[in-house]
Coordinates of C-alpha atoms and ligand atoms in Angstrom, one line a residue:
M59 CA 45.2 -238.3 -52.4
K60 CA 42.8 -236.6 -50.0
K61 CA 44.2 -233.7 -48.1
G62 CA 42.3 -234.0 -44.9
T63 CA 44.2 -233.2 -41.9
S64 CA 44.3 -233.0 -38.2
E65 CA 45.3 -229.3 -38.7
S66 CA 42.3 -228.4 -40.8
T67 CA 39.9 -230.3 -38.6
K68 CA 41.5 -228.5 -35.6
K69 CA 40.9 -225.2 -37.3
R70 CA 37.3 -226.2 -38.0
L71 CA 36.8 -227.2 -34.5
L72 CA 38.3 -223.9 -33.3
Q73 CA 36.1 -222.0 -35.6
K74 CA 33.1 -223.9 -34.3
T75 CA 34.0 -223.0 -30.7
L76 CA 34.8 -219.4 -31.7
D77 CA 31.5 -219.0 -33.5
G78 CA 29.7 -220.3 -30.5
L79 CA 31.5 -217.9 -28.1
D80 CA 31.2 -214.9 -30.4
A81 CA 27.6 -215.5 -31.3
S82 CA 26.6 -212.9 -28.8
R83 CA 28.8 -210.2 -30.3
R84 CA 28.2 -211.0 -34.0
A85 CA 25.0 -209.3 -35.1
P86 CA 23.1 -210.6 -38.1
R87 CA 23.7 -209.1 -41.6
S88 CA 20.2 -207.5 -41.4
F89 CA 21.6 -205.4 -38.5
L90 CA 24.4 -204.2 -40.6
V91 CA 22.0 -203.2 -43.4
L92 CA 19.7 -201.4 -40.9
M93 CA 22.5 -199.4 -39.4
L94 CA 23.8 -198.3 -42.8
L95 CA 20.3 -197.4 -43.8
I96 CA 19.7 -195.2 -40.8
H97 CA 23.1 -193.6 -41.3
A98 CA 22.2 -192.9 -45.0
V99 CA 18.9 -191.3 -43.9
T100 CA 20.6 -189.1 -41.3
S101 CA 23.2 -188.0 -43.8
V102 CA 20.5 -187.0 -46.3
T103 CA 18.4 -185.2 -43.8
I104 CA 21.1 -183.3 -41.9
P105 CA 21.5 -180.5 -44.6
Q106 CA 17.8 -180.0 -44.8
I107 CA 17.3 -179.9 -41.1
S108 CA 20.2 -177.5 -40.6
R109 CA 18.7 -175.2 -43.3
A110 CA 15.1 -175.4 -41.9
Q111 CA 13.7 -172.1 -40.6
T112 CA 10.8 -173.6 -38.6
V113 CA 10.5 -173.8 -34.9
V114 CA 9.0 -176.7 -32.9
T115 CA 7.5 -176.4 -29.4
L116 CA 8.8 -179.0 -27.0
W117 CA 7.7 -179.0 -23.3
G118 CA 6.5 -175.4 -23.8
M119 CA 9.9 -174.3 -25.3
Q120 CA 10.3 -172.9 -28.8
I121 CA 13.2 -174.8 -30.4
P122 CA 14.5 -174.2 -33.9
V123 CA 14.4 -177.4 -36.0
A124 CA 17.9 -176.6 -37.3
A125 CA 19.2 -177.2 -33.8
F126 CA 18.3 -180.9 -34.2
A127 CA 21.0 -181.3 -36.9
G128 CA 23.6 -182.2 -34.3
V129 CA 21.3 -184.8 -32.7
V130 CA 20.6 -186.5 -36.1
S131 CA 24.3 -186.4 -36.9
S132 CA 25.1 -188.1 -33.6
L133 CA 22.5 -190.8 -34.3
G134 CA 24.2 -191.4 -37.7
N135 CA 27.6 -191.7 -35.9
I136 CA 26.2 -194.1 -33.3
C137 CA 25.0 -196.3 -36.1
L138 CA 28.6 -196.5 -37.4
I139 CA 30.0 -197.2 -34.0
M140 CA 27.4 -200.0 -33.6
L141 CA 28.7 -201.4 -36.9
A142 CA 32.2 -201.5 -35.6
V143 CA 31.2 -203.0 -32.3
F144 CA 28.7 -205.7 -33.4
C145 CA 29.5 -206.5 -37.0
G146 CA 33.1 -207.6 -36.9
K147 CA 35.6 -206.8 -39.6
L148 CA 32.9 -206.1 -42.2
G149 CA 31.1 -203.7 -39.9
F150 CA 34.3 -201.9 -39.1
F151 CA 35.3 -201.5 -42.8
A152 CA 31.8 -200.4 -43.8
A153 CA 31.8 -197.7 -41.1
F154 CA 35.3 -196.7 -42.0
I155 CA 34.5 -196.3 -45.7
V156 CA 31.3 -194.4 -45.0
L157 CA 33.1 -192.0 -42.7
L158 CA 36.0 -191.5 -45.2
A159 CA 33.5 -190.9 -48.0
Q160 CA 31.8 -188.2 -46.0
F161 CA 35.0 -186.0 -45.8
P162 CA 35.1 -185.0 -49.5
M163 CA 31.3 -184.4 -49.4
L164 CA 31.6 -182.1 -46.4
A165 CA 34.6 -180.4 -47.9
V166 CA 32.8 -179.7 -51.2
N167 CA 29.7 -178.5 -49.2
I168 CA 31.8 -176.1 -47.2
L169 CA 33.9 -174.8 -50.2
R170 CA 31.0 -174.5 -52.7
S171 CA 28.1 -173.5 -50.6
H172 CA 30.1 -171.8 -47.8
A173 CA 28.2 -173.9 -45.4
Y174 CA 30.5 -173.2 -42.5
N175 CA 28.1 -174.7 -40.1
S176 CA 29.3 -178.1 -41.5
I177 CA 32.8 -177.6 -40.1
P178 CA 31.8 -179.1 -36.7
G179 CA 30.5 -182.1 -38.6
I180 CA 34.1 -182.7 -39.9
F181 CA 35.4 -182.8 -36.4
S182 CA 32.6 -185.0 -35.3
N183 CA 33.5 -187.4 -38.2
I184 CA 37.2 -187.4 -37.2
L185 CA 36.2 -188.2 -33.6
T186 CA 33.9 -191.0 -34.7
L187 CA 36.6 -192.4 -36.9
I188 CA 39.1 -192.4 -34.1
A189 CA 36.5 -194.0 -31.8
I190 CA 35.7 -196.9 -34.3
V191 CA 39.5 -197.5 -34.9
I192 CA 40.1 -197.7 -31.1
I193 CA 37.1 -200.0 -30.7
Y194 CA 38.2 -202.2 -33.6
V195 CA 41.8 -202.4 -32.4
N196 CA 40.6 -203.3 -29.0
I197 CA 38.2 -206.0 -30.2
R198 CA 40.9 -207.5 -32.5
Q199 CA 43.3 -207.6 -29.5
T200 CA 40.7 -209.4 -27.3
E201 CA 39.9 -211.8 -30.2
K202 CA 43.6 -212.7 -30.5
Y203 CA 43.8 -213.6 -26.8
Q204 CA 40.6 -215.5 -27.1
D205 CA 42.0 -217.4 -30.1
R206 CA 45.1 -218.2 -28.2
I207 CA 43.1 -219.5 -25.2
R208 CA 40.8 -221.5 -27.5
N209 CA 43.8 -222.9 -29.4
Q210 CA 45.3 -224.0 -26.1
A211 CA 42.0 -225.6 -25.2
V212 CA 42.1 -227.9 -28.2
T213 CA 45.9 -228.4 -28.4
D214 CA 48.1 -230.7 -26.5
S215 CA 50.7 -228.4 -25.0
L216 CA 53.6 -230.9 -25.2
T217 CA 53.2 -232.1 -28.8
G218 CA 51.2 -229.4 -30.4
I219 CA 48.7 -231.9 -31.9
P220 CA 45.0 -231.9 -30.9
N221 CA 44.2 -233.0 -27.4
R222 CA 41.5 -235.2 -25.8
F223 CA 38.9 -232.3 -25.9
A224 CA 39.4 -231.7 -29.6
C225 CA 39.1 -235.4 -30.2
S226 CA 35.9 -235.8 -28.3
E227 CA 34.4 -232.7 -30.0
L228 CA 35.2 -234.2 -33.3
L229 CA 33.7 -237.6 -32.4
V230 CA 30.6 -235.9 -31.2
S231 CA 30.2 -234.0 -34.4
L232 CA 30.9 -237.1 -36.5
V233 CA 28.3 -239.1 -34.6
E234 CA 25.9 -236.2 -35.2
Q235 CA 26.6 -236.4 -38.9
G236 CA 26.0 -240.2 -38.8
K237 CA 28.6 -241.1 -41.4
K238 CA 30.9 -244.1 -40.9
F239 CA 34.3 -243.6 -39.4
V240 CA 36.9 -245.5 -37.5
A241 CA 38.2 -244.6 -34.0
A242 CA 41.6 -246.2 -33.3
S243 CA 43.2 -246.3 -29.9
I244 CA 47.0 -246.2 -29.8
D245 CA 49.2 -246.9 -26.8
L246 CA 53.0 -246.9 -26.9
N247 CA 54.6 -250.1 -25.7
N248 CA 56.8 -250.1 -22.7
F249 CA 56.9 -246.3 -22.7
K250 CA 57.2 -246.3 -18.9
S251 CA 60.6 -248.0 -19.3
I252 CA 61.9 -245.1 -21.5
N253 CA 60.7 -242.6 -18.8
D254 CA 62.2 -244.8 -16.0
S255 CA 65.5 -245.5 -17.7
M256 CA 66.2 -242.2 -19.6
G257 CA 64.2 -239.7 -17.7
F258 CA 61.0 -237.7 -18.3
G259 CA 62.8 -235.2 -20.5
T260 CA 63.8 -237.9 -23.0
G261 CA 60.3 -239.4 -22.7
N262 CA 58.7 -236.0 -23.6
E263 CA 61.1 -235.6 -26.5
A264 CA 60.2 -239.0 -27.8
L265 CA 56.5 -238.2 -27.6
K266 CA 57.1 -235.0 -29.5
V267 CA 59.0 -236.8 -32.3
I268 CA 56.4 -239.5 -32.6
A269 CA 53.5 -237.0 -32.6
S270 CA 55.2 -234.9 -35.3
R271 CA 55.7 -238.0 -37.5
W272 CA 52.0 -238.9 -37.1
K273 CA 51.0 -235.3 -37.7
A274 CA 52.9 -235.2 -40.9
I275 CA 50.9 -238.2 -42.2
A276 CA 47.6 -236.7 -41.0
D277 CA 48.2 -233.2 -42.2
G278 CA 49.9 -234.2 -45.4
G279 CA 47.0 -236.5 -46.3
L280 CA 49.6 -239.2 -47.0
S281 CA 47.5 -242.1 -45.9
G282 CA 44.9 -241.7 -48.6
T283 CA 42.1 -241.4 -46.0
L284 CA 40.9 -238.4 -44.0
D285 CA 42.8 -238.7 -40.6
F286 CA 42.8 -236.9 -37.3
I287 CA 45.4 -237.7 -34.7
A288 CA 45.2 -236.5 -31.1
R289 CA 47.1 -237.1 -27.9
L290 CA 44.8 -238.1 -25.1
S291 CA 47.2 -238.4 -22.2
G292 CA 50.6 -239.8 -21.4
D293 CA 51.5 -242.2 -24.2
E294 CA 47.9 -242.7 -25.3
F295 CA 46.8 -241.4 -28.7
A296 CA 43.7 -241.6 -30.8
L297 CA 43.4 -241.7 -34.6
V298 CA 40.1 -241.0 -36.3
I299 CA 39.9 -242.2 -39.9
R300 CA 37.2 -241.1 -42.4
D301 CA 36.6 -241.3 -46.1
Y302 CA 37.6 -244.9 -46.7
D303 CA 35.9 -247.5 -48.8
S304 CA 37.1 -250.8 -47.3
E305 CA 38.6 -252.3 -44.2
E306 CA 41.8 -252.8 -46.2
E307 CA 42.1 -249.1 -46.6
V308 CA 41.7 -248.6 -42.8
L309 CA 44.4 -251.2 -42.1
N310 CA 46.6 -249.5 -44.7
T311 CA 46.2 -246.2 -43.0
I312 CA 46.9 -247.6 -39.5
R313 CA 49.9 -249.5 -40.9
Q314 CA 51.4 -246.2 -42.1
Y315 CA 51.1 -244.8 -38.5
M316 CA 52.7 -248.0 -37.3
N317 CA 55.5 -248.0 -39.9
V318 CA 56.8 -244.5 -39.0
L319 CA 57.7 -245.9 -35.6
C320 CA 60.1 -248.4 -37.2
E321 CA 62.5 -245.4 -37.8
K322 CA 64.8 -245.0 -34.8
L323 CA 64.4 -242.1 -32.5
T324 CA 67.6 -240.1 -31.7
I325 CA 67.3 -238.0 -28.6
D326 CA 70.4 -236.5 -26.8
N327 CA 72.6 -238.7 -29.0
C328 CA 70.8 -241.8 -27.9
D329 CA 69.2 -244.1 -30.4
F330 CA 66.2 -246.1 -29.5
Y331 CA 63.0 -247.6 -30.9
V332 CA 59.4 -247.5 -29.8
S333 CA 56.5 -249.5 -30.9
A334 CA 52.8 -249.1 -30.2
S335 CA 49.6 -251.2 -29.9
F336 CA 46.8 -250.4 -32.2
G337 CA 43.1 -251.3 -31.9
Y338 CA 40.1 -249.9 -33.5
A339 CA 36.3 -249.9 -33.7
E340 CA 34.0 -248.6 -36.4
Y341 CA 31.0 -246.3 -36.1
P342 CA 28.2 -247.3 -36.4
T343 CA 29.0 -251.0 -37.1
D344 CA 30.6 -251.7 -33.7
S345 CA 28.6 -249.1 -31.8
N346 CA 26.6 -246.0 -32.5
K347 CA 27.5 -244.5 -29.1
M348 CA 30.6 -242.4 -28.8
D349 CA 31.6 -243.6 -25.3
N350 CA 31.2 -247.3 -26.2
L351 CA 33.1 -246.8 -29.4
I352 CA 36.1 -245.4 -27.5
S353 CA 36.1 -248.1 -24.9
Y354 CA 35.7 -250.8 -27.6
A355 CA 38.7 -249.3 -29.5
D356 CA 40.6 -249.4 -26.1
A357 CA 39.6 -253.1 -25.6
A358 CA 40.9 -253.9 -29.1
M359 CA 44.1 -252.0 -28.4
L360 CA 44.6 -253.9 -25.1
E361 CA 44.1 -257.1 -26.9
A362 CA 46.9 -256.1 -29.3
K363 CA 49.1 -255.2 -26.3
R364 CA 48.4 -258.5 -24.6
S365 CA 49.4 -260.4 -27.8
G366 CA 52.9 -259.0 -27.4
N367 CA 53.0 -258.7 -31.2
S368 CA 53.6 -255.1 -32.2
D369 CA 52.6 -255.7 -35.8
L370 CA 49.1 -256.8 -34.9
I371 CA 46.2 -254.4 -35.5
V372 CA 43.1 -255.6 -33.6
R373 CA 39.6 -254.8 -34.6
F374 CA 37.0 -254.8 -31.8
T375 CA 34.9 -257.9 -31.5
R376 CA 32.3 -258.8 -28.9
D377 CA 34.5 -261.5 -27.4
L378 CA 36.9 -258.8 -26.3
L379 CA 34.3 -257.5 -23.9
K380 CA 34.3 -260.9 -22.1
E381 CA 38.0 -260.7 -22.0
E382 CA 37.9 -257.2 -20.5
H383 CA 35.3 -258.3 -18.0
T384 CA 37.5 -261.2 -17.0
L385 CA 40.4 -258.9 -16.5
E386 CA 38.3 -256.5 -14.4
I387 CA 37.1 -259.4 -12.2
E388 CA 40.7 -260.8 -12.0
K389 CA 41.9 -257.4 -10.7
K390 CA 39.1 -257.4 -8.1
I391 CA 40.0 -260.9 -7.0
H392 CA 43.6 -259.9 -6.5
A393 CA 42.5 -256.8 -4.5
A394 CA 40.0 -258.9 -2.5
L395 CA 42.7 -261.5 -1.6
E396 CA 45.0 -258.7 -0.4
N397 CA 42.4 -256.6 1.4
D398 CA 40.5 -259.3 3.2
G399 CA 37.6 -259.0 0.7
I400 CA 37.1 -262.8 0.5
F401 CA 34.9 -264.2 3.2
F402 CA 32.4 -267.1 3.6
Q403 CA 28.8 -267.9 4.2
L404 CA 27.5 -271.1 5.5
Q405 CA 24.5 -273.0 4.0
P406 CA 22.9 -275.5 6.3
Q407 CA 22.4 -279.1 5.3
Y408 CA 19.7 -281.1 7.0
D409 CA 18.5 -284.7 7.3
M410 CA 14.9 -285.4 6.4
N411 CA 13.8 -284.7 10.0
Q412 CA 15.4 -281.3 9.8
K413 CA 18.2 -282.3 12.0
L414 CA 21.3 -280.3 11.1
R415 CA 23.9 -282.3 9.2
G416 CA 26.4 -279.4 8.9
F417 CA 27.2 -276.4 6.7
E418 CA 28.7 -275.9 3.3
A419 CA 31.1 -273.0 3.3
L420 CA 30.6 -270.8 0.2
A421 CA 33.0 -268.2 -0.9
R422 CA 31.9 -264.6 -1.1
M423 CA 33.7 -261.6 -2.4
R424 CA 33.5 -257.9 -1.8
D425 CA 35.3 -255.4 -4.1
E426 CA 37.2 -252.4 -3.0
E427 CA 34.0 -250.3 -3.0
G428 CA 32.3 -252.8 -0.7
K429 CA 30.1 -254.2 -3.5
L430 CA 29.3 -257.9 -3.4
I431 CA 30.4 -259.8 -6.5
S432 CA 28.4 -263.0 -7.2
P433 CA 30.3 -266.3 -7.0
G434 CA 28.8 -267.1 -10.4
E435 CA 31.0 -264.3 -11.7
F436 CA 34.2 -264.6 -9.7
I437 CA 34.6 -268.3 -9.3
P438 CA 34.8 -269.2 -13.0
V439 CA 37.3 -266.3 -13.5
A440 CA 39.3 -267.4 -10.5
E441 CA 39.4 -270.9 -11.9
K442 CA 40.4 -269.6 -15.3
V443 CA 43.2 -267.4 -14.1
G444 CA 44.5 -269.8 -11.5
L445 CA 43.4 -267.9 -8.4
I446 CA 40.8 -270.4 -7.2
D447 CA 43.3 -272.2 -4.9
K448 CA 44.0 -269.0 -3.0
I449 CA 40.2 -268.4 -2.6
D450 CA 39.8 -272.1 -1.4
V451 CA 42.5 -271.7 1.2
T452 CA 41.1 -268.3 2.4
V453 CA 37.6 -269.7 2.8
F454 CA 38.8 -272.9 4.4
R455 CA 41.0 -271.1 7.0
K456 CA 38.3 -268.6 7.9
A457 CA 35.4 -271.1 7.9
A458 CA 37.5 -273.6 10.0
A459 CA 38.4 -270.9 12.6
F460 CA 34.7 -270.3 13.1
F461 CA 33.6 -273.9 12.8
G462 CA 36.1 -275.1 15.5
K463 CA 34.5 -272.8 18.0
L464 CA 31.0 -273.7 16.9
L465 CA 31.7 -277.4 17.5
R466 CA 32.8 -276.7 21.0
K467 CA 29.9 -274.4 21.7
T468 CA 27.2 -276.8 20.4
N469 CA 28.8 -280.0 21.2
A470 CA 27.0 -281.3 18.1
D471 CA 28.4 -283.8 15.6
I472 CA 28.1 -281.6 12.5
T473 CA 30.1 -281.3 9.4
L474 CA 31.9 -278.5 7.6
S475 CA 31.9 -279.0 3.9
V476 CA 34.4 -277.0 1.8
N477 CA 34.6 -276.8 -2.0
V478 CA 38.0 -277.7 -3.2
S479 CA 39.2 -277.0 -6.7
V480 CA 41.5 -279.5 -8.5
R481 CA 44.1 -276.8 -8.6
H482 CA 44.0 -276.6 -4.8
L483 CA 44.0 -280.4 -4.5
M484 CA 47.1 -280.7 -6.6
K485 CA 49.1 -278.3 -4.5
N486 CA 52.0 -280.0 -2.8
D487 CA 51.2 -278.7 0.6
F488 CA 47.4 -279.4 0.4
L489 CA 47.4 -282.3 2.8
Q490 CA 49.8 -280.7 5.2
E491 CA 47.8 -277.5 5.2
T492 CA 44.5 -279.3 5.8
R493 CA 45.9 -281.2 8.7
E494 CA 47.3 -278.0 10.2
V495 CA 44.1 -276.0 9.9
L496 CA 42.1 -278.9 11.5
E497 CA 44.5 -279.2 14.4
R498 CA 44.8 -275.5 15.0
N499 CA 41.0 -275.2 15.2
G500 CA 40.4 -278.4 17.1
I501 CA 38.2 -279.9 14.4
P502 CA 38.2 -283.8 14.2
T503 CA 39.0 -285.0 10.7
K504 CA 35.6 -286.7 10.4
N505 CA 33.9 -283.4 10.8
L506 CA 35.4 -282.0 7.7
E507 CA 34.1 -282.8 4.2
V508 CA 35.8 -282.0 1.0
E509 CA 33.5 -281.4 -2.0
I510 CA 34.9 -282.2 -5.4
T511 CA 32.8 -281.6 -8.5
E512 CA 32.0 -284.6 -10.6
S513 CA 33.7 -283.1 -13.7
V514 CA 36.9 -282.5 -11.8
M515 CA 36.8 -286.0 -10.4
I516 CA 36.7 -287.4 -14.0
D517 CA 39.3 -285.2 -15.5
S518 CA 41.8 -285.2 -12.6
A519 CA 45.2 -286.5 -12.8
E520 CA 46.5 -289.5 -10.8
R521 CA 48.0 -287.1 -8.2
A522 CA 44.6 -285.6 -7.4
L523 CA 43.2 -289.0 -6.9
Q524 CA 46.1 -289.9 -4.6
C525 CA 45.4 -286.8 -2.6
I526 CA 41.7 -287.7 -2.3
N527 CA 42.7 -291.2 -1.1
S528 CA 45.1 -289.6 1.5
L529 CA 42.3 -287.3 2.7
K530 CA 40.0 -290.3 3.1
E531 CA 42.7 -292.2 5.0
M532 CA 43.0 -289.1 7.3
G533 CA 39.3 -289.6 8.1
V534 CA 38.1 -286.6 6.1
Q535 CA 34.8 -287.2 4.3
I536 CA 34.6 -286.8 0.5
A537 CA 31.6 -285.5 -1.4
I538 CA 30.9 -285.6 -5.1
D539 CA 29.5 -282.2 -5.9
D540 CA 27.0 -281.4 -8.7
F541 CA 26.5 -285.1 -9.4
G542 CA 24.7 -285.8 -12.7
T543 CA 26.3 -283.0 -14.6
G544 CA 29.5 -284.9 -15.5
Y545 CA 29.8 -288.3 -17.2
S546 CA 31.4 -290.6 -14.7
S547 CA 31.0 -294.2 -15.4
L548 CA 29.4 -296.4 -12.8
S549 CA 32.5 -298.6 -12.4
Y550 CA 34.7 -295.4 -11.9
L551 CA 32.2 -294.1 -9.4
N552 CA 32.1 -297.4 -7.6
S553 CA 35.8 -297.3 -7.0
F554 CA 35.8 -293.6 -6.0
P555 CA 36.4 -293.2 -2.2
A556 CA 33.4 -290.9 -1.7
D557 CA 31.0 -290.7 1.2
L558 CA 28.4 -288.4 -0.2
L559 CA 26.7 -287.8 -3.6
K560 CA 25.4 -284.3 -4.0
I561 CA 22.6 -284.4 -6.6
D562 CA 22.8 -281.3 -8.8
K563 CA 20.0 -278.7 -8.5
S564 CA 19.1 -279.1 -12.2
F565 CA 17.7 -282.6 -11.4
V566 CA 15.8 -281.4 -8.3
D567 CA 14.3 -278.6 -10.4
K568 CA 12.9 -281.0 -13.0
M569 CA 12.1 -283.8 -10.6
N570 CA 8.4 -283.1 -10.3
D571 CA 7.9 -282.3 -14.0
S572 CA 7.4 -285.9 -15.0
D573 CA 7.2 -289.3 -13.5
S574 CA 10.2 -290.5 -15.5
M575 CA 12.3 -287.6 -14.1
R576 CA 11.2 -288.5 -10.6
Q577 CA 12.2 -292.1 -11.2
Y578 CA 15.5 -291.0 -12.6
V579 CA 16.3 -289.1 -9.4
A580 CA 15.1 -292.1 -7.4
A581 CA 17.4 -294.4 -9.4
I582 CA 20.4 -292.1 -8.7
I583 CA 19.6 -292.2 -4.9
S584 CA 19.3 -296.0 -5.0
M585 CA 22.5 -296.4 -6.9
G586 CA 24.3 -294.2 -4.5
H587 CA 23.0 -296.2 -1.6
I588 CA 24.1 -299.5 -3.3
M589 CA 27.6 -298.0 -3.7
G590 CA 27.6 -297.1 0.0
F591 CA 27.2 -293.4 -0.4
D592 CA 24.8 -291.0 1.4
V593 CA 22.9 -288.8 -0.9
I594 CA 22.1 -285.1 -0.5
S595 CA 19.9 -283.1 -2.9
E596 CA 21.0 -279.5 -3.7
G597 CA 18.8 -276.5 -4.4
V598 CA 15.6 -277.7 -2.7
E599 CA 13.3 -274.7 -2.8
Q600 CA 9.8 -276.1 -2.6
Q601 CA 7.9 -278.2 0.0
Q602 CA 6.7 -280.5 -2.8
Q603 CA 10.3 -281.3 -3.9
M604 CA 11.1 -282.0 -0.3
E605 CA 8.2 -284.5 0.0
T606 CA 9.2 -286.2 -3.2
L607 CA 12.8 -286.6 -2.0
Q608 CA 11.5 -288.0 1.3
S609 CA 9.4 -290.6 -0.6
I610 CA 12.4 -291.7 -2.7
H611 CA 14.6 -292.0 0.4
C612 CA 17.0 -289.1 -0.1
D613 CA 19.2 -288.8 3.0
F614 CA 19.8 -285.1 3.2
I615 CA 18.8 -281.9 1.7
Q616 CA 20.4 -278.5 1.1
G617 CA 18.4 -275.6 -0.3
F618 CA 16.6 -272.3 0.2
L619 CA 13.5 -274.2 1.5
W620 CA 15.2 -274.9 4.9
G621 CA 18.2 -272.6 4.7
R622 CA 19.9 -270.0 2.6
P623 CA 23.6 -269.3 2.8
L624 CA 24.1 -267.5 6.2
S625 CA 26.5 -265.2 7.8
A626 CA 28.7 -266.8 10.5
E627 CA 26.5 -265.2 13.2
D628 CA 23.3 -266.5 11.8
A629 CA 24.8 -269.9 11.2
E630 CA 25.8 -270.0 14.9
K631 CA 22.2 -269.3 15.9
V632 CA 20.9 -272.1 13.6
A633 CA 23.4 -274.6 15.0
M634 CA 22.7 -273.7 18.6
D635 CA 18.9 -273.9 18.1
N636 CA 19.2 -277.2 16.3
A637 CA 21.5 -278.7 18.8
E638 CA 19.0 -277.7 21.5
K639 CA 16.1 -279.2 19.6
F640 CA 17.8 -282.6 19.0
R641 CA 19.6 -282.9 22.3
Ligands
LIG916 P1 28.0 -275.6 -5.2 O1 29.2 -276.1 -4.4 O2 27.1 -276.5 -5.9 O3 27.2 -274.7 -4.1 C1 25.8 -274.6 -4.1 C2 25.4 -273.4 -4.8 O4 24.0 -273.5 -4.9 C3 25.6 -272.2 -4.0 O5 25.8 -271.1 -4.9 C4 24.3 -272.0 -3.2 O6 24.1 -270.7 -2.8 C5 23.3 -272.4 -4.3 N1 22.1 -272.9 -3.7 C6 21.9 -273.6 -2.6 N2 20.6 -273.9 -2.4 C7 20.0 -273.3 -3.4 C8 18.6 -273.1 -3.7 O7 17.7 -273.7 -3.1 N3 18.2 -272.4 -4.8 C9 19.2 -271.8 -5.6 N4 18.8 -271.1 -6.6 N5 20.5 -271.9 -5.3 C10 20.9 -272.6 -4.2 P2 27.0 -270.1 -4.8 O8 27.3 -269.7 -3.5 O9 26.6 -269.1 -5.8 O10 28.2 -271.0 -5.4 C11 28.2 -271.4 -6.7 C12 29.3 -272.4 -6.9 O11 30.6 -271.8 -6.7 C13 29.3 -273.5 -5.8 O12 28.4 -274.5 -6.2 C14 30.8 -274.0 -6.0 O13 30.9 -274.8 -7.1 C15 31.5 -272.7 -6.2 N6 32.1 -272.3 -4.9 C16 31.6 -271.6 -3.9 N7 32.5 -271.4 -3.0 C17 33.6 -272.0 -3.4 C18 34.9 -272.1 -2.8 O14 35.2 -271.6 -1.7 N8 35.8 -272.8 -3.5 C19 35.5 -273.3 -4.7 N9 36.5 -274.0 -5.4 N10 34.3 -273.2 -5.3 C20 33.4 -272.5 -4.6
LIG917 MG1 29.6 -277.3 -3.2
LIG918 MG1 26.7 -278.2 -6.1

């Protein structure tokens, strides 16, 4: 069993921090040796100097050499004081022993040689001794306070286990060492409900008990691996696992932390149980960057939480990132729906003479920071999580409010095309809502077009088809969007009540690559015409594409060549100018 503990790691971390902070005060060993050496030299030379009969001339003054004995003695004492100040415990004891050892020597000197001039030296030694003891006691006191402060800096005050700072210090040093380790993220399940129902006091007690159980495993080395447990915040903990040989060992360790939660908690005579979600990522397999590793472990933990299975331990996989991203976008969609962050742009559609046919309303989204999120990102998520109908309705209402006024201003017979998801189509109130919006904004039904993607058209249930038929009966136009990307059979298409086929951009892109591709697009257009549909090509970007489409009798085009998606203001200008031109 390996005895690796959060306690010992904490001490090591503390020591590391301490060493860093004390680096300025701790002098190197060579300094200690130098001071002792100077002191030894002074001790040896003092008796000779004090006995010297010679005189030196300094600044024109005749000074007996013996008078310098006091100066040399002070120099020796300063060396000892320096030891106490700069060389820690070792320096203090060295100075202390040297001073103590001098007393018998001085005493012998005085008694044997009657060198009474050494008596002041004894007093000087006593004073130096007192000075270094005071200095030492003082430094120890300050160190104790510093230790306490440092200890607080790496300890969670509620539970007494290492805190977030200690954890990130450890991770940084582990990453520096480059050895493999596992970072596990732990989050208690439904902890909020304990706080809410039993109060914060009980919640805190519960955290203390849980932390002490985990600390016992980590400090006791019970898991068989080298573990470090820390509380990051609230009910969030981190577990760092080292010294394992297989994934099985990692899972075993985590399971031990999981299992101690099965024991009931008794606080204030109340019994209850808690569980936690565990997810982990491994360095360097999953990531060699500390920040990524933590967020990957979090993503794995969230996945475990989402599963609702408190026995599940999730290891990070790349797929989880997609899941995370989806969640993030989903949150943004919710926020945008609440805060008016969904709006529309209008992309013009033209006939081949560049007469405006109408506009397609395209959803746009701004997040809370005002950043635009691309429809390619939020539309698929909205479809997946069932928010697309809300976006459809918002875009439809806003675009219709604008379009009604535009129709009156321009007096032109133009169409508003809106994208409708099958989810929206299937809603009970879809027809009613469409009718109301049209009436409220004074838009004739024939000036509205509903775009349904080909794939939706194929997969939709009977109810969706009934709905499309009802729209058609109301006079609303039906367009089949992204045509060519699905697999609708000709007979199905023939019976579908559409007015317009929208050829997908992917065909327009390839149309001029080969003659067969051009003929293929020409065939789609002819077929559409035979079935009684108009045909519009999407994503026309080049003049050459435009000319080809003209030559194969396409009816309308939509694309960046003649018009990008526009703000309502710009769309109004385009509509006014076009109406003027074709009046
Ligand atoms: P879509 O209905 O096929 O819309 C046409 C897309 O092609 C738009 O992309 C438009 O900006 C882009 N586009 C048009 N001309 C060109 C061009 O010449 N070059 C290029 N590169 N792109 C062009 P956007 O706005 O990103 O919308 C993507 C898709 O999101 C739409 O494809 C539609 O399926 C969906 N969508 C947009 N708004 C709504 C909405 O309100 N409701 C629903 N259900 N879906 C929407
Ligand atoms: Mg469309
Ligand atoms: Mg399309």
